[in-house]
mmCIF file of C-alpha atoms in Angstrom:
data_model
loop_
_atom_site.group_PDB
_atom_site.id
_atom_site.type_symbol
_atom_site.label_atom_id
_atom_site.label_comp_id
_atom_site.label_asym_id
_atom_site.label_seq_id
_atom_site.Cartn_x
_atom_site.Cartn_y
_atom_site.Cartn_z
ATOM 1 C CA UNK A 1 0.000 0.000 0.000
ATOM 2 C CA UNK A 2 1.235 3.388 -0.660
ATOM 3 C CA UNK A 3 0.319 5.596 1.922
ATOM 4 C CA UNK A 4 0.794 9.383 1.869
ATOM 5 C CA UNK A 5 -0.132 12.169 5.036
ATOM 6 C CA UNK A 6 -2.099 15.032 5.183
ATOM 7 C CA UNK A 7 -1.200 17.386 8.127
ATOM 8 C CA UNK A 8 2.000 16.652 10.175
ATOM 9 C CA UNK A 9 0.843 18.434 13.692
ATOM 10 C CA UNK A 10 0.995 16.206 16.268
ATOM 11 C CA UNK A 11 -0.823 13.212 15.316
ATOM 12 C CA UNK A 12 0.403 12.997 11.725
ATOM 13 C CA UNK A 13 4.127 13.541 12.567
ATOM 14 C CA UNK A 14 3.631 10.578 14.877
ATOM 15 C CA UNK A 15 1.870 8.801 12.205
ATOM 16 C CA UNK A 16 5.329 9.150 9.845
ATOM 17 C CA UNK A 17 7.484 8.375 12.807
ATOM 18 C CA UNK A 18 5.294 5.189 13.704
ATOM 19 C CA UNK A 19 5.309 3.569 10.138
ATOM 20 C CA UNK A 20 9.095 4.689 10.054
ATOM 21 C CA UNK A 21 9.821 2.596 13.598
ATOM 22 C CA UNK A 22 7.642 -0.235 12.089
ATOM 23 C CA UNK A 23 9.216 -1.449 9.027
ATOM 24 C CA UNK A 24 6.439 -3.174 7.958
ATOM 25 C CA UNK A 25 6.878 -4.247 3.753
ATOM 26 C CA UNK A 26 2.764 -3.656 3.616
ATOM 27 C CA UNK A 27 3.153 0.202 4.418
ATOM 28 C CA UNK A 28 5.023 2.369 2.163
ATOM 29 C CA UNK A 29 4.837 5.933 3.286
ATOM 30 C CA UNK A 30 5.791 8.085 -0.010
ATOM 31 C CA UNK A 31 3.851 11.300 0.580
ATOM 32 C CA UNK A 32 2.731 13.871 2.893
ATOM 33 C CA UNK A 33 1.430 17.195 2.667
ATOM 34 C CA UNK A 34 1.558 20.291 5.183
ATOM 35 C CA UNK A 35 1.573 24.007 4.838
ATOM 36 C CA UNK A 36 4.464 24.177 7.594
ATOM 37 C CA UNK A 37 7.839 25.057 6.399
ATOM 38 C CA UNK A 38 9.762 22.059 5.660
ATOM 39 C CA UNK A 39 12.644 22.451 7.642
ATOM 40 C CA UNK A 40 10.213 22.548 11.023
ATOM 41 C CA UNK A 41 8.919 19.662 9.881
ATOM 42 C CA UNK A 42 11.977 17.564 9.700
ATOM 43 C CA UNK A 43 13.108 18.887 12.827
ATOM 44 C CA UNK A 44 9.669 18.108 14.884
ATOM 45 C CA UNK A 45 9.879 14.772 13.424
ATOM 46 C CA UNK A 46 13.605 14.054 14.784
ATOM 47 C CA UNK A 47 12.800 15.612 17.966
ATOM 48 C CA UNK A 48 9.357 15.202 20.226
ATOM 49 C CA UNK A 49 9.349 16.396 24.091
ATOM 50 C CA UNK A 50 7.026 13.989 24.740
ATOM 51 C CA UNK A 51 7.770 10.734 22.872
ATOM 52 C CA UNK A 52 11.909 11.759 22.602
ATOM 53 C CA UNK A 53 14.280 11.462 19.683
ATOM 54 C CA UNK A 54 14.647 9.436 16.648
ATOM 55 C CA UNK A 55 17.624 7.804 16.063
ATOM 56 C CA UNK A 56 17.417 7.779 12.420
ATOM 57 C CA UNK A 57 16.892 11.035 11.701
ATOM 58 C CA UNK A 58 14.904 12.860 8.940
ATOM 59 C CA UNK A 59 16.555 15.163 6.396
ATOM 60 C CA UNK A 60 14.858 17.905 3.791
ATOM 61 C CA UNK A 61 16.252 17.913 0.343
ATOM 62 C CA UNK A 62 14.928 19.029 -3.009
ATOM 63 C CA UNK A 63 11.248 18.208 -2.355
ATOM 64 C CA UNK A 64 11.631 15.086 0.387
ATOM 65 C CA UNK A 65 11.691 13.660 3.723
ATOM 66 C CA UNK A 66 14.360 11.639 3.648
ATOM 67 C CA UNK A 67 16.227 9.171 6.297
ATOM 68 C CA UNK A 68 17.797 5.742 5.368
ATOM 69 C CA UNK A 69 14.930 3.527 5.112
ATOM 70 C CA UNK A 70 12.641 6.077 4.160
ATOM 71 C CA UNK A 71 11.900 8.809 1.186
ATOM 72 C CA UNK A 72 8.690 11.009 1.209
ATOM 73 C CA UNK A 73 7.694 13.438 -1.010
ATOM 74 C CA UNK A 74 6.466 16.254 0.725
ATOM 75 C CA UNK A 75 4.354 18.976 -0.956
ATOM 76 C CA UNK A 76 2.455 22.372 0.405
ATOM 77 C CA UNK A 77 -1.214 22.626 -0.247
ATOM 78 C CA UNK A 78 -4.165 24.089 1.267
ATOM 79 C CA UNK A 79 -6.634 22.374 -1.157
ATOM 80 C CA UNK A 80 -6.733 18.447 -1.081
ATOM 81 C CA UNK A 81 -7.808 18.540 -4.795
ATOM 82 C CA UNK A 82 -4.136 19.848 -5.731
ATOM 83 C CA UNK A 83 -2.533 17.576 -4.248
ATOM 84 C CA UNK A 84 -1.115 15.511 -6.681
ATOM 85 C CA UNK A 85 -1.813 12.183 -5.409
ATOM 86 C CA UNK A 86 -2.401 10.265 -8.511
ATOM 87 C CA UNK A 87 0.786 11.272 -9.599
ATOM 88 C CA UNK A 88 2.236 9.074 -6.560
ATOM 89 C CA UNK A 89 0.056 6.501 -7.654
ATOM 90 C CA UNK A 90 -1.880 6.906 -3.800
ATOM 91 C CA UNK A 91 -3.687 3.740 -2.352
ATOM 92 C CA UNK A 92 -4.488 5.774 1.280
ATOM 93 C CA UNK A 93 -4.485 9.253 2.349
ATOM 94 C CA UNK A 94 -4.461 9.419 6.287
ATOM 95 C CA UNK A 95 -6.176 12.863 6.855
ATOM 96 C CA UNK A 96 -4.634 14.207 9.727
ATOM 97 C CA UNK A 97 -4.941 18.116 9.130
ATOM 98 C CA UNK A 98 -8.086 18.301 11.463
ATOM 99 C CA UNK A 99 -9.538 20.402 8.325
ATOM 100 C CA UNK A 100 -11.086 18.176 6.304
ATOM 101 C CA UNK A 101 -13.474 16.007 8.742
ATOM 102 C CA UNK A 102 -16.219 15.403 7.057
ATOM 103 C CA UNK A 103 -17.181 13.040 4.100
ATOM 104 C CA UNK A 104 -17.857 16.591 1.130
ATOM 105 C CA UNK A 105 -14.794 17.878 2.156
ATOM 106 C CA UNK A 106 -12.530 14.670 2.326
ATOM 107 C CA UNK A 107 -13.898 13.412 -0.537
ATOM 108 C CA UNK A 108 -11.398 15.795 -2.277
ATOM 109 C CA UNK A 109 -8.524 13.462 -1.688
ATOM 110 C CA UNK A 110 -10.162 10.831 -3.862
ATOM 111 C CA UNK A 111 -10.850 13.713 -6.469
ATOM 112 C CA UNK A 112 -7.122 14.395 -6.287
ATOM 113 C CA UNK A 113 -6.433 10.315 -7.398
ATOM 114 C CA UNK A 114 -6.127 8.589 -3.585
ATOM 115 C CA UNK A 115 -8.061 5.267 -3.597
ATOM 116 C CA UNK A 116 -9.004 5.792 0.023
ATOM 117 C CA UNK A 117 -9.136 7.841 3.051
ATOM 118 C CA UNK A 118 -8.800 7.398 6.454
ATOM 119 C CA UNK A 119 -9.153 10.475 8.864
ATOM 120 C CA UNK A 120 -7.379 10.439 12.481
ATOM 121 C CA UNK A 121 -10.880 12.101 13.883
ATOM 122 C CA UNK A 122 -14.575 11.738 14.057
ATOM 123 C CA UNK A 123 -16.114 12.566 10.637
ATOM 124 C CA UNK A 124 -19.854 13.373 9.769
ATOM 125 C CA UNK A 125 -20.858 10.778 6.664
ATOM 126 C CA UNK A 126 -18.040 9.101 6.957
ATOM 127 C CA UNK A 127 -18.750 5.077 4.720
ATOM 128 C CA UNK A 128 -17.788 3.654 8.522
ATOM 129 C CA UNK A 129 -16.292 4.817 11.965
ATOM 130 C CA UNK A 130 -14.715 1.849 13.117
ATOM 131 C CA UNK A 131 -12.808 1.053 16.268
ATOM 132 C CA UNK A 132 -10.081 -1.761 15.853
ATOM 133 C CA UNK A 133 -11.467 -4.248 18.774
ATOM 134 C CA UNK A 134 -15.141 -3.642 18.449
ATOM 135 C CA UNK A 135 -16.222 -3.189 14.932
ATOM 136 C CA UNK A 136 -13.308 -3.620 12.362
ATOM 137 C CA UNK A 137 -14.832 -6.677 11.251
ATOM 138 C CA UNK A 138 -17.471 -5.064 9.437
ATOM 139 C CA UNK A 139 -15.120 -2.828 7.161
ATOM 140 C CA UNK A 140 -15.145 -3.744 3.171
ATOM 141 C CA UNK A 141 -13.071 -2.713 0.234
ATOM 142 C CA UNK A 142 -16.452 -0.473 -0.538
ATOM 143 C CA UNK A 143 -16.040 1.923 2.289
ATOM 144 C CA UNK A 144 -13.776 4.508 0.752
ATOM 145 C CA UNK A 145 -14.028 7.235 3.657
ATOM 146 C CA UNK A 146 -13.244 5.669 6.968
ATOM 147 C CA UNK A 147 -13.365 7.186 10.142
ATOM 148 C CA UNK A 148 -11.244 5.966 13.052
ATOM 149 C CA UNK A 149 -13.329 8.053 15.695
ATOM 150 C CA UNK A 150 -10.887 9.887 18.466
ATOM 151 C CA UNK A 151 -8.297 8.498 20.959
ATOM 152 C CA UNK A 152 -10.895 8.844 23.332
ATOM 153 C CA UNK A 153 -13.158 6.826 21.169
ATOM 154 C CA UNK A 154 -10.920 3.903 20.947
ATOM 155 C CA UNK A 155 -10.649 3.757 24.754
ATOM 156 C CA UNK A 156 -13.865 3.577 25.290
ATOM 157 C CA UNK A 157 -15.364 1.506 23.132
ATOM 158 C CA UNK A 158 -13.592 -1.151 23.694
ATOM 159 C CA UNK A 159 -14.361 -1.126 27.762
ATOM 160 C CA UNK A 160 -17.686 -0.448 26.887
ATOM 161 C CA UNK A 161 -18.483 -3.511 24.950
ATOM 162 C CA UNK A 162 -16.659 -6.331 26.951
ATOM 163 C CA UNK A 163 -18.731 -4.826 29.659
ATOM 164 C CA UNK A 164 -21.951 -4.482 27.813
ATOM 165 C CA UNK A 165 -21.612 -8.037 26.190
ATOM 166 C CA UNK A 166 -21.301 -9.693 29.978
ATOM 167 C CA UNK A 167 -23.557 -7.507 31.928
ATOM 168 C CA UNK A 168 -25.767 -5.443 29.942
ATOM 169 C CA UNK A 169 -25.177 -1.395 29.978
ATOM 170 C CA UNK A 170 -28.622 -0.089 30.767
ATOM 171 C CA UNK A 171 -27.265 3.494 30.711
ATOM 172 C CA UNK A 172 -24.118 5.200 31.835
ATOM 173 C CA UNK A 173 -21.515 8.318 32.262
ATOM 174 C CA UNK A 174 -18.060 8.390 30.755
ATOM 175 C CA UNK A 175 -15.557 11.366 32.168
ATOM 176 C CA UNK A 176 -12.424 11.621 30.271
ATOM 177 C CA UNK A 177 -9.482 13.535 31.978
ATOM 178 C CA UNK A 178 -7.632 14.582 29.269
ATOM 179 C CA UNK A 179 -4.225 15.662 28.893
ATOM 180 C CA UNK A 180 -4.360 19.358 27.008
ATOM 181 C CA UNK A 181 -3.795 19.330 23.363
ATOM 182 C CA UNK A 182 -2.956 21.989 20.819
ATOM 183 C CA UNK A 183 -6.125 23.224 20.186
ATOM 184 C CA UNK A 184 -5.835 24.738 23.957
ATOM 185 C CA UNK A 185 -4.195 28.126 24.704
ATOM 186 C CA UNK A 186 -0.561 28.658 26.454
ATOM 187 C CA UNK A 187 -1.941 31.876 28.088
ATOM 188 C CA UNK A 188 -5.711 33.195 27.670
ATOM 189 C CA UNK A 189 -6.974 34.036 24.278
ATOM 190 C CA UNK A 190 -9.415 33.843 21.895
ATOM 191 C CA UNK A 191 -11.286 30.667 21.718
ATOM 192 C CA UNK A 192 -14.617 29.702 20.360
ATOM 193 C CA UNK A 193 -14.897 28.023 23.929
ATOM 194 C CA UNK A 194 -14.803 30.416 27.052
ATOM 195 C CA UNK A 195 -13.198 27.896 28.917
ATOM 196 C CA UNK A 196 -10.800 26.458 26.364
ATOM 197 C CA UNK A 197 -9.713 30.173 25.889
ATOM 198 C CA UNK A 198 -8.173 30.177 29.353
ATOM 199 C CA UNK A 199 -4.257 28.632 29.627
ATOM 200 C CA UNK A 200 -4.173 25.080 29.725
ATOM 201 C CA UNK A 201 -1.147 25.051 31.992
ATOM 202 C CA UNK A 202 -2.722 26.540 35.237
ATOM 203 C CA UNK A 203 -6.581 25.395 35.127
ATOM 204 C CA UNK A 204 -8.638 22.247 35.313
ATOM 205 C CA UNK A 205 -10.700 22.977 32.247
ATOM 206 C CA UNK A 206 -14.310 21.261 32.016
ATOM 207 C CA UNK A 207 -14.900 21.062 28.300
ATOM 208 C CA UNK A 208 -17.148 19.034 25.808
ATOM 209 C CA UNK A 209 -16.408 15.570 24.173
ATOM 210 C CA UNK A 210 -17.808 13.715 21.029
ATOM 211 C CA UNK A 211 -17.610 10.464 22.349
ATOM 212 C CA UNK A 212 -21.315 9.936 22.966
ATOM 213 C CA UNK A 213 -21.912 10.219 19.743
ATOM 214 C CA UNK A 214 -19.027 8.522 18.132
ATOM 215 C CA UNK A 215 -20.225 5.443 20.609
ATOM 216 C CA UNK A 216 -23.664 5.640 19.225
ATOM 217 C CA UNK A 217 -22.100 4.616 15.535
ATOM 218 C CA UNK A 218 -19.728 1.888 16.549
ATOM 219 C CA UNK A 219 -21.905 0.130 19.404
ATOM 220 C CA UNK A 220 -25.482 1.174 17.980
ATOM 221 C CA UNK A 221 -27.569 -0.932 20.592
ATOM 222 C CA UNK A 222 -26.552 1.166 23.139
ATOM 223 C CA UNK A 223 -27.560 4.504 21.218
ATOM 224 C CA UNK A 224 -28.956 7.235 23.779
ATOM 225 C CA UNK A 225 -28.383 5.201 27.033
ATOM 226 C CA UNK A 226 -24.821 6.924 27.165
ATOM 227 C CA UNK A 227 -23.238 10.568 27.469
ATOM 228 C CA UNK A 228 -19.810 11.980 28.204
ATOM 229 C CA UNK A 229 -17.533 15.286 29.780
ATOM 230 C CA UNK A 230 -14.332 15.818 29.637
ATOM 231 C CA UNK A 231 -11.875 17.496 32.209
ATOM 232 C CA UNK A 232 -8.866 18.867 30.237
ATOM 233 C CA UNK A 233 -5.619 19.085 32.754
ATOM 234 C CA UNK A 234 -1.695 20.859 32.800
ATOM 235 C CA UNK A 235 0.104 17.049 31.446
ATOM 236 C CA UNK A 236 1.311 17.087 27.759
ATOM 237 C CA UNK A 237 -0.332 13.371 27.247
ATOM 238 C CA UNK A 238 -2.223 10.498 28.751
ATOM 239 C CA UNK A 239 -5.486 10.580 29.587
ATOM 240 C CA UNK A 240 -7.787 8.324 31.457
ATOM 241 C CA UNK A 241 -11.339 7.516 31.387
ATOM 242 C CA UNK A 242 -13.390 7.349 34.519
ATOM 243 C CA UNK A 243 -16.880 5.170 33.487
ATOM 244 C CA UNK A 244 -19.388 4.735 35.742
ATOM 245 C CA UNK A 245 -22.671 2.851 34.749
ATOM 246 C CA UNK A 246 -25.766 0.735 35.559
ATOM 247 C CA UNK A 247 -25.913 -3.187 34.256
ATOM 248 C CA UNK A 248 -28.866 -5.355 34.027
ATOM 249 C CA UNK A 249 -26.342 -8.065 35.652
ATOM 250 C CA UNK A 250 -25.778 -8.350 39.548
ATOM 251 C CA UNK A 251 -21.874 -7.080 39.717
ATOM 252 C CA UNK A 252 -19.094 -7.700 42.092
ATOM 253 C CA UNK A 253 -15.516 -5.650 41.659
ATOM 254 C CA UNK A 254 -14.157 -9.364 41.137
ATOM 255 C CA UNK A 255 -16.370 -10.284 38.470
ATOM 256 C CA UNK A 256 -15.538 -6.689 36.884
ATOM 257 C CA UNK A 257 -11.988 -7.355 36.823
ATOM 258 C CA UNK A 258 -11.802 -10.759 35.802
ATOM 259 C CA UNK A 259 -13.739 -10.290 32.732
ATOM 260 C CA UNK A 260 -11.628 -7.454 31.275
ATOM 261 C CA UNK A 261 -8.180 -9.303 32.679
ATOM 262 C CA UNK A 262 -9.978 -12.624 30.457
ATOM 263 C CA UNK A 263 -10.885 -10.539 27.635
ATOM 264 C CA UNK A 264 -7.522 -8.633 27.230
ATOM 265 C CA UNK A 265 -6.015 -11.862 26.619
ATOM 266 C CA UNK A 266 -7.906 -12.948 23.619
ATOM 267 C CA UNK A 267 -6.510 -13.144 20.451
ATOM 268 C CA UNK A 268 -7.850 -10.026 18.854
ATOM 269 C CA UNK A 269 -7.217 -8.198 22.016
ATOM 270 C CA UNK A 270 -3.454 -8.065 21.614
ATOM 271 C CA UNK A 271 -1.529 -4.644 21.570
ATOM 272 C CA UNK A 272 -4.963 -3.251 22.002
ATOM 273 C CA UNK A 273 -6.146 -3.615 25.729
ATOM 274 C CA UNK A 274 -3.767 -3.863 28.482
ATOM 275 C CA UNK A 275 -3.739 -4.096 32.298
ATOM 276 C CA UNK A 276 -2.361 -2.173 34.825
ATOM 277 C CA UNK A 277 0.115 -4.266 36.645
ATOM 278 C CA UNK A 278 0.555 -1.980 39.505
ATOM 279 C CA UNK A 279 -1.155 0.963 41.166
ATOM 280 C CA UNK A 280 0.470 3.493 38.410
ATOM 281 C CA UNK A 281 0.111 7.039 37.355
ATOM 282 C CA UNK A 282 -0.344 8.827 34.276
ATOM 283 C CA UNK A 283 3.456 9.244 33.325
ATOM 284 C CA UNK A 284 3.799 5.448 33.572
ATOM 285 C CA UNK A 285 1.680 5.110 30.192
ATOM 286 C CA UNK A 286 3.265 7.159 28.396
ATOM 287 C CA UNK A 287 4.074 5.712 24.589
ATOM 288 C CA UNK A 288 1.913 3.063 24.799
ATOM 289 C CA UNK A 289 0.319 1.609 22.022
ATOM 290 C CA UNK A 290 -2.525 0.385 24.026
ATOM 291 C CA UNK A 291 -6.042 1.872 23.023
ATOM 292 C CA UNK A 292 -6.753 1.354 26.717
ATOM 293 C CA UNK A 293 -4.708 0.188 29.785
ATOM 294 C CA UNK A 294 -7.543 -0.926 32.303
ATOM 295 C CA UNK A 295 -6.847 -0.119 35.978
ATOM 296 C CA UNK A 296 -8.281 -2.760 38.310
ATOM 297 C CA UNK A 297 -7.497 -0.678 41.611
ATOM 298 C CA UNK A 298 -9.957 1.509 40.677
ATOM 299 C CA UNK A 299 -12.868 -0.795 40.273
ATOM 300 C CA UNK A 300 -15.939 0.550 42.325
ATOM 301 C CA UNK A 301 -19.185 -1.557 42.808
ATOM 302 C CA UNK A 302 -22.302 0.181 44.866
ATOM 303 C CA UNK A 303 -24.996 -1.906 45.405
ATOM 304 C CA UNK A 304 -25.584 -4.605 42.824
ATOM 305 C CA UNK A 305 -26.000 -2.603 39.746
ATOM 306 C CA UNK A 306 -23.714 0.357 39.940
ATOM 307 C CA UNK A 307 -20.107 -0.167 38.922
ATOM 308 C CA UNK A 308 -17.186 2.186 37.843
ATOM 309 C CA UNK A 309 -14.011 1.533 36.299
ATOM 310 C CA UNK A 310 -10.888 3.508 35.302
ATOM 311 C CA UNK A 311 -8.433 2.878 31.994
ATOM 312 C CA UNK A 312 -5.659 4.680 31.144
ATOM 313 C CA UNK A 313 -4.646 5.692 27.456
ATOM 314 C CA UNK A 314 -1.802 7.520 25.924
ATOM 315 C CA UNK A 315 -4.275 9.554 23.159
ATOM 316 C CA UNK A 316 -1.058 10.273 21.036
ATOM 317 C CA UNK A 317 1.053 6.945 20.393
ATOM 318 C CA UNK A 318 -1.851 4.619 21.566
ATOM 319 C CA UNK A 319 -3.994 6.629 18.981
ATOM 320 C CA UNK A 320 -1.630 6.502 15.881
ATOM 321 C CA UNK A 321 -1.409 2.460 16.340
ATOM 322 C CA UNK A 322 -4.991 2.020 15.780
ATOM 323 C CA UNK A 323 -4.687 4.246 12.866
ATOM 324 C CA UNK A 324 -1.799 2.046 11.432
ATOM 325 C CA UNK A 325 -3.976 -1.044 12.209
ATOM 326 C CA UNK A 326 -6.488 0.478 10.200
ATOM 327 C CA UNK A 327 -4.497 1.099 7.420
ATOM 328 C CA UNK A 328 -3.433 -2.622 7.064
ATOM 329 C CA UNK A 329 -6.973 -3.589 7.933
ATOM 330 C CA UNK A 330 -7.853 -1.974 4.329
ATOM 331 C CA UNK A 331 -4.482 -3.764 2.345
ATOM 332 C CA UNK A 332 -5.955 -6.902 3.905
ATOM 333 C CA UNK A 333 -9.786 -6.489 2.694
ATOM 334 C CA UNK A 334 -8.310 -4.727 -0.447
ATOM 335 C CA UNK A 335 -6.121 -7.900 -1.365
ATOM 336 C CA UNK A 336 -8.676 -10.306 -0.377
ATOM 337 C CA UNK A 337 -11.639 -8.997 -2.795
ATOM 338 C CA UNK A 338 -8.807 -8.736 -5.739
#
């Protein structure tokens, strides 16, 4: 599969540097696209404060992103339909500007000559959202637009339905603490959200969260029996979730625990739900590929029918490996229906 980028902030410079790391012969990253100057780019790729430094390093030259197992051509466009991805002969575009979330306006990439796209956010109209764990086995070589929902998302989802399939989720409340991201401000200013236009570094910041409504796509049964909040909070990365909820099944904290501990070790499971070996904190997840590291010391039960549970997920790296898994997801439904 040729794969190119489109938007190297944070998530799609980790994207490059994951599929770099990973070697695998399936992905071949040739392509990005980003309206930053290209010697920035290189630079933020070599060097991230929060996941550290690459080894082997990127270079700009003449038009490319180069290192020694790698060469991408990088180009500088603010329309999707200019980019020249037929040129680069493009099997998948992973949209990762934040721009272009919706199916009208990502449909542009295909316009441009990509075969497919998948964007690193929620999108409206998207062909499928689908959440490596829960519903990846209902994506087809028809779905052209795919949606991988949000790091948060991912988390989620996945608790949600090992916990919905054995007990029954009559309704529930997810509260994600969330490490701040870029959309925040360093110091107060302008922000479409009061409370997002306050400094991320010296508030707890209440804010809103899709999740809800992403859950309502990938686990539709449970449609309008769930809603979320966020807290945003002064760490660079990790997050947790904090679920609390009421089952049709008589719980016990054991009989919480011991069905995510069983279900984490199931096949399709692995890399993608992890537990917590010790009482940890956030720091002590960070750059894992996990979508969600479940923390049984924080398993609550009141009553019979009200339980709560905590996961942790780093909603960077953890994020850009479902992404990737995604990605070879397609190739594999691609090359079977050849």
């Amino acid at each position: 599969m040729r794969i190119a980028v489109n938007g190297l902030g944070r998530i799609g410079r980790l994207v490059v540097r994951a599929i770099t790391l990973l070697q695998d012969s399936r992905l071949e990253l040739v392509a990005a696209n980003s309206l930053a100057e290209s010697d920035i780019i290189a630079h933020l790729l070599n060097y991230d404060s929060t996941h550290g430094k690459l080894t082997n390093r990127f270079q700009y030259n003449n038009n490319y992103l180069f290192n020694s197992t790698s060469k991408i051509s990088l180009f500088r466009q603010s329309k999707p339909e200019t980019i020249p991805w037929e040129k680069e002969n493009i099997d998948i575009v992973i949209e990762c500007s934040g721009k272009f979330n919706s199916k009208n306006a990502a449909i542009a990439h295909l316009t441009a000559g990509a075969k497919k796209v998948i964007i690193s956010a929620p999108c409206e109209n998207a062909d499928a959202t689908i959440i490596v764990g829960v519903n990846d086995h209902l994506l087809n070589s028809n779905h052209n637009i795919i949606s991988v929902g949000s790091c948060t998302t991912n988390a989620v989802a996945l608790i949600v339905k090992i916990l919905n399939d054995k007990f029954g989720i009559q309704c529930g409340h997810i509260t994600t603490v969330h490490a701040y991201t870029s959309d925040q401000n360093i110091l107060d200013n302008s922000h479409k959200d009061f409370r997002r236009a306050r400094s991320c570094f010296t508030s707890i910041i209440p804010t809103k969260t899709g999740v809800s409504t992403s859950l309502k796509e990938v686990i539709p049964e449970l449609a309008n029996c769930l809603d979320g909040s966020s807290v945003r909070v002064p760490t660079s990365n990790v997050s947790l979730i904090d679920f609390t909820f009421y089952s049709h099944k008589t719980l016990t904290v054991q009989s919480i625990n011991n069905e995510i501990k069983e279900s984490a070790k199931l096949a399709n499971m692995k890399d993608i739900l992890d537990i917590a070996p010790a009482p940890l904190v956030s720091v002590d997840f960070n750059h894992s590929k996990f979508s969600a590291i479940f923390d049984p010391y924080e398993t609550k039960v009141v009553g019979k029918n009200l339980g709560r549970i905590v996961a942790w997920y780093d909603n960077e790296w953890g994020f850009v490996h479902r992404i990737i898994d995604i990605v070879k997801i397609v190739e594999l439904c691609c090359r079977d229906e050849r």
